[in-house]
Structures are given as structure tokens and as C-alpha cells.
């Protein structure tokens, strides 16, 4: 995965917050220190790291959690938001008719990215052309031509002609009828005056809608100087960070983006034409933190929690029907795919983490129970005591399941009911999962 090490360290910091008994200054300080270390190791600019940590610390200690969010979720959410701020907003390269100019040092990945971008737009249904305005490096023409031909993309270049602006101009003309026209340019091994001059000259004739700086993720702190120089020359509108698949760093390039006040448009995650991803700050950070889409997960987890508390209250008042049981098992199982987030949220602290196997087993059992219950009458579902041996036979026949399964279902229900009765009184509000956990073995083979 992209930036594995960074993700791992950040996740470990968040896990500490999630499992803390209370959110106080020492805890926040410790978590912030860990986040700082992780970001610095990934080459994020020191100044940015300091700004970020101060904001996290201040907000975590000062801000009240919004309704429905506990203090731990609140702090996790602050870290998440501030990390998104750090990588900046997502760039707005749209799916529309446009000219794109790629700039960057030699080896940064421009030519590969030109083919990747063309593939990206082509797959979105836009007619795409690529123009080779790299007249500096021998072999540039052949490299890009081959890449484009392989992808079935229109290519324009003039082998041997060294007048890059003129080639670019004729190329744009030749590709007039295409929706997206991508201009690949030359680089140099280092920032040199003649490179900047060449970019300014090409820029003057191309007049691109998007000027995207292509930067190697492994670049580290020099990324800022590069970004500034190219920005001064052509006013870059976005950045493409390449080779994020192969480095533990990447923070340097990210910082450079923040500094030039542009944004990341795409990230390169491999060498083939498909290894390009549109950059979305929130999704990128969620993934880095290993949470899938953390927002929906937090919401989902909260919903489930709310459901459960309600159910527990009604159960405490008396009845626990088969329907209740099914609902509880279902609620538990909904949490199965949320394992990752469960490790971070307070529920994770209950130690209730279904393994994939357990999850599947519960799911299979639920499916079977559903079939059995479909053959029961409403009265039976409300009051399983009505289910005599004769009725077991009827239900078994009706549902096409063995009578043992019907009996097992009833036994699970009895065990649960008994456990609930035993717990009633003295406990007040109780988390359903703790209850389920407690009677796990009694409640069938869940
Ligand atoms: P240019 O000089 O800026 O045009 O750079 P190239 O496009 O020629 O790329 C230089 C090298 O980097 C080539 O070997 C590419 O295959 C490689 N490369 C480009 N982008 C990526 C990427 O996202 N991941 C990996 N692993 N390699 C990349
Ligand atoms: Mg090139």
C-alpha cells in the first residue's frame, strides 16, 4: 500500500486515543508526539508538522465534541480533519475539453504520466491526444509514441526537431478535434535556467488550462524549491505525485503542494498506464489511516450503537422475543465488516472483534435462522413458549430445515433470555455487545 509505514504509525497513534479511558492533556500530548514523529519520518516539512500538531492539540483539548460523538471519536475526527488539511484540498481537473501541460524534472515520470492521463480520460469517454514537446532528450519521442500506440491514443511528435514551442503549437493544431490534449515536455536533471525558460516559451504558445507539475514522491525537502520555481514560471494549477508505490517518504512532495497553495490532482502508483489515481484528500487520508471511508464507518457504528441501546432498554422492561434475538444477532453481524474501525472506536475496547471465520459462521447461522423464523407465526415469534413439539415439526417441515435447527434456535433464545434475566437489575443501561459476548457460548455456536 501507498505510504505503508506512515499509515502504520498514524494508526498506532489513533488506536491509543481510541482505547484511552479518558482524553486529557498527557494523552493528547503523547498522541501528538507520535503523529509528529510519523510525519517527520515521511519527510513532511517541519513547519507544517508543527502547525498541524498545535492545531490538533488545541482543538482536542478545547473543542467540545458535537452531539452524538464521544470524546475519543471527536479527537480521532480532529486528527483526520487536520491531516486532510495538511494534504490540501483535492484538485479540480474536470472531465471536460481541455489542454494539459506537464512539467517537471527529468525522471519525475512526466512521459509515463502523459500516457496514464490519456488512458484515464479516454476511459472516461473523452477523446484524448498526446503531444511530445520533449525535444531535449533523445528517445523521448519513441518512448511516448510507443506508450500511446499501445493504448490506442493519438500521438503527435516531430522526431529530430528541437524547437519545442513550435512542435507543441503544430501538435495542438493537429489534435484540434480531440477533447483532451496533453502536452509532454522535457526536463533536466536539476532546476536549470534554460529549463525554466523553455517551459515559459512552451507555456506561451500552449496556453494550457491545466499546468500540472509532475513530482517524484521520493523527492523529499527539495520538492518545495522545485514547486516554487515551476510555479513562478508557468503558474502550476496542480501536482501529480508519482512513484507513491515505491517510497516510505512522499511527505516532502505533499508539503511542497501545501506550500505553493496548489493541490494534488493525481497520484502515480505504478508503472503501467492504469496506475494513476485521481487524488481525493479525504479518501487518501482515510486509506492511509486504514479506515476505508472513516466518515461512513463512524456514522454506521453510531447508528448501530443507538439501535442497541434502545433495544436493551425495551428488553430491560421485560420481553425478549425471537425477533429481538434476531435483531441483536443481525446488529452484531453488521459490525463484522467494520472490524478495522472497531479496533479504533470504544467498542473495540470491549474486545469484541469477530474474525472473518466467526463472521461468516454467524452470517450462515443468521441466514438459516431467518428461514426457520419465516415459517413461524407472529404469535410464535413474540412468544416462543407457544412452540410445542408438534409446532417444531410443522416449522421444520414448512421451512425445509431439520427439526434440530428449530430446536437449536429455541435453545439459543432461551439461553439469551436467561442471561438477560440474570443481568437485569443493578446494571441500568448496558451495552448489548457486552451482553452478547458474555453469553456467546450459550447463544449457540455464534
Ligand atoms: P520523465 O523523464 O519525467 O518523462 O519520466 P518517465 O515518465 O520517463 O519516468 C521515469 C521512470 O519512472 C520510468 O522508469 C517510469 O516507469 C517510472 N515511473 C513513472 N511513474 C511511476 C510510478 O507511479 N510508479 C513507479 N513505480 N514508477 C514510475
Ligand atoms: Mg519524459
XYZ file of C-alpha atoms and ligand atoms in Angstrom:
475
model
C 0.000 0.000 0.000
C 0.973 3.575 -0.569
C 2.951 5.017 2.348
C 2.608 1.913 4.453
C 4.986 2.954 7.211
C 3.376 6.327 7.693
C -0.061 4.759 7.770
C 1.069 2.215 10.328
C 2.467 4.813 12.715
C -0.563 7.056 12.396
C -2.885 4.140 13.003
C -0.993 3.217 16.124
C -1.354 6.779 17.459
C -5.090 6.740 16.776
C -5.511 3.373 18.396
C -4.063 4.830 21.582
C -6.655 7.562 21.528
C -9.421 5.079 20.814
C -8.540 2.849 23.717
C -7.864 5.613 26.226
C -10.064 5.715 29.300
C -10.091 9.498 29.230
C -8.928 12.233 26.927
C -6.599 14.504 28.858
C -3.520 16.592 28.199
C -0.896 13.870 28.741
C -2.740 11.546 26.378
C -3.174 14.189 23.686
C 0.483 15.248 24.056
C 1.639 11.684 23.640
C -0.554 11.032 20.611
C 0.520 14.310 19.006
C 4.186 13.433 19.561
C 3.667 10.109 17.865
C 1.916 11.746 14.922
C 4.773 14.262 14.646
C 7.371 11.515 14.566
C 5.455 9.644 11.883
C 5.056 12.701 9.651
C 8.676 13.817 10.034
C 9.855 10.351 9.091
C 7.735 10.584 5.963
C 9.552 13.827 5.156
C 6.720 16.238 5.789
C 8.045 19.747 6.238
C 8.842 20.583 9.886
C 6.933 23.838 9.853
C 3.804 22.135 8.582
C 4.142 19.369 11.158
C 4.353 21.955 13.927
C 1.321 23.851 12.699
C -0.625 20.623 12.424
C 0.304 19.372 15.877
C -0.552 22.666 17.530
C -3.937 22.655 15.892
C -4.650 19.082 16.884
C -3.564 19.757 20.470
C -5.600 22.955 20.807
C -8.731 21.561 19.231
C -8.555 18.251 21.088
C -8.340 19.996 24.441
C -10.624 22.966 23.800
C -13.388 21.887 21.484
C -16.431 20.161 22.858
C -17.444 17.020 20.998
C -20.517 17.559 18.836
C -23.709 15.821 19.879
C -23.600 12.087 19.320
C -19.832 11.874 19.311
C -17.855 10.758 22.325
C -14.566 12.476 23.241
C -12.439 9.746 21.687
C -14.258 9.783 18.364
C -14.072 13.552 18.482
C -10.276 13.594 18.818
C -9.856 10.931 16.138
C -12.024 13.026 13.906
C -9.898 16.126 14.595
C -6.722 14.258 13.633
C -8.438 13.037 10.486
C -9.604 16.546 9.536
C -6.230 18.146 10.211
C -4.426 15.530 8.118
C -6.813 16.305 5.280
C -5.992 19.985 5.723
C -2.322 19.127 5.563
C -2.517 17.472 2.158
C -4.765 20.246 0.994
C -7.948 20.234 -0.951
C -8.360 17.977 -3.932
C -7.563 19.466 -7.287
C -10.328 20.121 -9.745
C -9.161 18.577 -13.003
C -12.519 18.130 -14.637
C -13.799 15.716 -17.213
C -14.163 18.259 -19.954
C -12.486 19.605 -23.067
C -9.098 20.966 -22.067
C -5.396 21.308 -22.725
C -2.988 19.952 -20.143
C 0.716 20.722 -19.953
C 3.008 18.535 -17.897
C 6.161 19.993 -16.372
C 8.832 18.590 -14.080
C 12.402 17.402 -13.786
C 13.819 14.566 -15.836
C 12.867 11.175 -14.460
C 9.988 12.539 -12.417
C 7.571 10.491 -14.508
C 6.110 13.022 -16.982
C 6.122 10.817 -20.044
C 4.691 7.817 -18.229
C 2.121 10.101 -16.653
C 1.164 11.587 -20.035
C 0.192 8.087 -21.190
C -1.543 7.348 -17.877
C -3.534 10.580 -18.009
C -4.531 9.949 -21.608
C -5.697 6.478 -20.638
C -7.629 7.963 -17.712
C -9.521 10.466 -19.862
C -10.011 8.000 -22.676
C -11.659 5.564 -20.268
C -13.996 8.344 -19.162
C -15.126 8.680 -22.743
C -13.150 11.769 -23.720
C -11.245 11.720 -26.966
C -7.653 12.193 -25.976
C -4.412 13.101 -27.741
C -0.811 13.338 -26.552
C 1.794 15.705 -27.946
C 5.507 15.200 -27.443
C 7.150 18.565 -26.816
C 10.205 16.952 -25.263
C 12.745 17.746 -27.933
C 15.632 17.679 -25.479
C 16.097 14.046 -24.545
C 16.922 11.602 -27.315
C 14.456 8.763 -27.118
C 11.640 10.867 -25.673
C 9.742 10.734 -28.960
C 9.999 6.951 -29.308
C 9.101 6.306 -25.652
C 5.901 8.334 -25.778
C 4.927 7.154 -29.253
C 5.203 3.526 -28.172
C 3.194 4.112 -25.000
C 0.426 5.876 -26.917
C 0.250 3.321 -29.684
C -0.121 0.553 -27.146
C -3.100 2.340 -25.611
C -4.591 3.363 -28.929
C -4.098 7.045 -28.209
C -3.480 9.717 -30.829
C 0.149 10.801 -30.777
C 1.890 13.794 -32.309
C 5.617 14.444 -32.363
C 8.374 15.586 -34.702
C 11.443 13.470 -34.392
C 14.634 15.495 -34.706
C 13.038 18.930 -34.451
C 14.465 20.775 -31.415
C 12.100 23.757 -31.445
C 9.806 22.592 -28.631
C 7.319 25.514 -28.700
C 6.869 25.133 -32.463
C 6.302 21.384 -32.174
C 3.792 21.955 -29.382
C 1.938 24.502 -31.474
C 1.686 22.258 -34.526
C 0.736 19.321 -32.316
C -2.183 21.189 -30.777
C -3.330 22.134 -34.247
C -3.096 18.527 -35.453
C -5.049 17.360 -32.397
C -7.654 20.099 -32.648
C -10.629 17.785 -32.757
C -9.644 15.941 -29.579
C -11.319 16.763 -26.262
C -8.269 16.454 -24.067
C -4.853 17.390 -25.398
C -1.892 16.513 -23.217
C 1.494 18.107 -23.841
C 4.546 16.269 -22.510
C 7.643 18.432 -22.057
C 11.332 17.929 -21.429
C 13.012 18.002 -18.055
C 16.582 18.444 -16.852
C 18.475 16.641 -14.153
C 18.240 19.706 -11.977
C 16.478 23.018 -11.911
C 18.273 24.980 -14.614
C 17.632 28.367 -16.082
C 17.217 27.026 -19.615
C 14.570 24.535 -18.492
C 12.535 27.268 -16.861
C 12.940 29.419 -19.989
C 11.784 26.525 -22.180
C 8.715 25.976 -20.008
C 7.830 29.645 -20.216
C 8.165 29.528 -24.006
C 6.026 26.408 -24.390
C 3.504 27.796 -21.922
C 3.213 30.959 -24.044
C 2.092 29.011 -27.126
C 0.155 26.193 -25.445
C -1.774 28.377 -23.028
C -2.931 25.245 -21.175
C -5.972 25.089 -18.934
C -4.128 22.818 -16.554
C -0.435 23.063 -15.857
C 0.442 20.029 -13.819
C 3.764 19.628 -12.048
C 4.932 16.032 -12.018
C 6.979 15.240 -8.929
C 8.678 12.118 -7.680
C 7.336 11.123 -4.255
C 10.831 10.312 -3.060
C 11.966 13.865 -3.635
C 11.985 14.957 -0.015
C 12.558 18.511 1.035
C 13.856 19.814 -2.322
C 10.315 19.410 -3.536
C 9.471 22.868 -2.263
C 12.159 24.624 -4.332
C 11.010 22.782 -7.430
C 7.393 23.566 -6.869
C 8.155 27.234 -6.360
C 10.358 27.525 -9.452
C 7.845 25.863 -11.753
C 5.034 27.804 -10.191
C 6.812 31.077 -10.896
C 7.416 30.035 -14.496
C 4.016 28.665 -15.533
C 1.658 29.127 -12.545
C 1.000 25.453 -11.928
C -2.612 24.522 -11.292
C -1.987 21.150 -9.714
C 0.565 18.495 -8.860
C 0.892 14.858 -9.783
C 2.940 12.882 -7.283
C 4.437 9.800 -8.899
C 6.011 6.636 -7.518
C 3.984 6.690 -4.328
C 4.023 2.918 -4.649
C 7.724 2.722 -4.053
C 8.625 5.018 -1.195
C 8.161 5.467 2.519
C 8.557 9.191 2.019
C 6.166 11.180 -0.057
C 5.602 13.738 2.646
C 8.100 16.107 1.042
C 6.149 16.300 -2.176
C 2.911 16.670 -0.226
C 4.413 19.544 1.771
C 5.546 21.265 -1.403
C 1.989 21.209 -2.610
C 0.759 22.826 0.570
C 3.427 25.496 0.261
C 2.587 26.535 -3.277
C -1.098 26.626 -2.382
C -1.967 24.364 -5.280
C -3.315 20.882 -4.827
C -2.605 17.302 -5.731
C -4.516 16.295 -8.820
C -3.406 12.687 -9.300
C -1.068 10.201 -7.761
C 1.008 7.654 -9.625
C 1.122 4.260 -8.002
C 2.922 2.083 -10.513
C 4.446 1.877 -13.968
C 1.528 0.775 -16.120
C -0.925 3.167 -17.812
C -3.645 2.233 -15.297
C -1.559 3.080 -12.246
C -2.913 6.581 -11.826
C -5.476 7.639 -9.266
C -7.460 10.807 -9.060
C -6.471 12.315 -5.760
C -9.198 12.887 -3.178
C -7.782 14.224 0.083
C -10.333 12.617 2.383
C -10.186 9.257 0.709
C -6.421 9.325 0.664
C -6.195 10.043 4.390
C -8.901 7.501 5.240
C -6.980 4.898 3.364
C -3.715 5.935 4.968
C -5.358 5.503 8.337
C -6.702 2.150 7.209
C -10.300 3.059 7.756
C -11.931 2.773 4.407
C -14.251 5.696 4.424
C -13.998 6.703 8.052
C -16.933 9.041 7.961
C -19.486 6.489 6.886
C -17.984 3.982 9.235
C -18.239 6.283 12.231
C -21.794 7.118 11.258
C -22.682 3.494 10.809
C -21.139 2.496 14.089
C -23.050 5.258 15.850
C -26.325 4.193 14.309
C -25.820 0.645 15.365
C -24.925 1.738 18.854
C -28.047 3.860 19.125
C -30.195 0.961 17.957
C -28.737 -1.296 20.518
C -29.242 0.986 23.436
C -32.898 1.307 22.557
C -33.331 -2.416 22.295
C -31.615 -3.026 25.578
C -33.953 -0.582 27.278
C -37.048 -2.303 25.994
C -35.635 -5.664 26.890
C -34.891 -4.491 30.370
C -38.529 -3.739 30.738
C -39.413 -7.354 30.173
C -39.888 -9.170 26.937
C -37.172 -10.665 24.825
C -38.725 -12.195 21.762
C -37.272 -14.254 18.954
C -37.486 -11.166 16.797
C -35.371 -9.317 19.347
C -32.824 -12.041 19.271
C -32.613 -11.994 15.520
C -32.253 -8.234 15.525
C -29.413 -8.393 18.008
C -27.568 -11.035 16.074
C -28.023 -9.009 12.952
C -26.753 -5.840 14.608
C -23.702 -7.689 15.830
C -23.018 -9.053 12.448
C -23.331 -5.703 10.776
C -20.250 -4.818 12.747
C -18.302 -7.660 11.200
C -17.069 -5.771 8.154
C -16.311 -2.824 10.395
C -13.637 -4.700 12.212
C -10.987 -2.174 11.410
C -12.890 0.728 12.784
C -13.977 -1.287 15.774
C -10.396 -1.510 16.819
C -10.348 2.243 16.986
C -13.691 3.055 18.456
C -14.651 2.471 22.054
C -16.497 -0.680 21.080
C -13.186 -2.139 20.090
C -12.260 -1.815 23.728
C -14.873 -4.432 24.545
C -12.622 -6.908 22.877
C -15.371 -7.968 20.568
C -13.729 -8.496 17.268
C -15.203 -11.126 15.045
C -12.669 -12.934 12.963
C -13.561 -13.439 9.325
C -14.382 -17.049 10.088
C -16.616 -16.186 13.029
C -18.257 -13.513 10.989
C -19.036 -15.946 8.205
C -20.275 -18.555 10.670
C -22.629 -16.061 12.316
C -23.836 -14.957 8.935
C -24.562 -18.533 7.841
C -26.397 -19.170 11.090
C -28.405 -15.978 10.692
C -29.423 -16.992 7.205
C -30.627 -20.350 8.485
C -32.475 -18.796 11.425
C -34.174 -16.410 9.062
C -35.503 -19.344 7.038
C -36.769 -21.045 10.185
C -38.350 -17.875 11.508
C -40.110 -17.232 8.247
C -42.160 -20.344 8.936
C -43.231 -19.162 12.364
C -46.388 -17.239 13.086
C -46.223 -13.755 14.547
C -47.562 -15.108 17.801
C -44.764 -17.653 17.926
C -42.138 -15.053 17.207
C -43.469 -12.886 20.003
C -43.814 -15.737 22.432
C -41.678 -18.780 21.600
C -43.127 -20.666 24.573
C -46.077 -21.425 22.291
C -43.841 -23.619 20.165
C -44.675 -27.165 21.175
C -43.057 -30.313 19.775
C -45.830 -30.526 17.168
C -45.187 -26.967 16.134
C -41.453 -27.645 15.874
C -42.321 -30.380 13.385
C -44.586 -28.036 11.447
C -41.977 -25.271 11.356
C -39.314 -27.732 10.309
C -41.454 -29.048 7.504
C -42.578 -25.608 6.442
C -39.072 -24.205 6.319
C -37.456 -27.317 4.921
C -34.911 -27.353 7.735
C -34.107 -30.160 10.172
C -36.046 -30.065 13.460
C -32.688 -29.879 15.252
C -32.144 -26.451 13.792
C -35.517 -25.234 15.042
C -34.689 -26.598 18.467
C -31.259 -25.009 18.408
C -32.790 -21.670 17.613
C -35.196 -22.014 20.524
C -32.394 -23.099 22.832
C -30.259 -20.103 21.875
C -33.180 -17.877 22.590
C -33.759 -19.439 25.987
C -30.117 -19.088 26.903
C -30.127 -15.458 25.956
C -33.334 -14.781 27.796
C -31.983 -16.390 30.889
C -28.819 -14.385 30.707
C -30.766 -11.189 30.311
C -32.941 -12.015 33.301
C -29.848 -12.725 35.328
C -28.397 -9.397 34.402
C -31.497 -7.396 34.916
C -31.341 -5.021 37.825
C -28.286 -3.215 39.023
C -26.927 -2.718 35.537
C -29.047 0.056 34.163
C -28.020 0.801 30.620
C -25.790 -1.844 29.256
C -24.026 -2.330 26.036
C -25.631 -5.078 24.041
C -22.328 -6.282 22.731
C -21.005 -6.870 26.203
C -24.093 -8.933 26.824
C -23.716 -10.929 23.641
C -20.099 -11.504 24.428
C -20.876 -12.735 27.873
C -23.279 -15.324 26.680
C -21.505 -16.090 23.473
C -21.025 -19.820 24.119
C -24.557 -20.229 25.473
C -26.048 -18.482 22.478
C -25.463 -21.308 20.086
C -22.270 -21.507 18.097
C -22.056 -17.833 17.349
P 10.172 11.765 -17.337
O 11.634 11.897 -17.560
O 9.685 12.803 -16.365
O 9.401 11.765 -18.583
O 9.956 10.363 -16.593
P 9.436 8.980 -17.211
O 7.999 9.052 -17.481
O 10.322 8.596 -18.351
O 9.640 8.010 -15.956
C 10.866 7.721 -15.363
C 10.780 6.350 -14.702
O 9.888 6.359 -13.634
C 10.311 5.285 -15.648
O 11.070 4.120 -15.441
C 8.875 5.036 -15.214
O 8.461 3.725 -15.472
C 8.951 5.314 -13.736
N 7.669 5.734 -13.168
C 6.877 6.787 -13.520
N 5.791 6.876 -12.737
C 5.862 5.862 -11.851
C 5.032 5.424 -10.759
O 3.997 5.998 -10.405
N 5.453 4.323 -10.070
C 6.613 3.674 -10.403
N 6.940 2.613 -9.660
N 7.400 4.060 -11.390
C 7.051 5.141 -12.124
Mg 9.898 12.251 -20.494
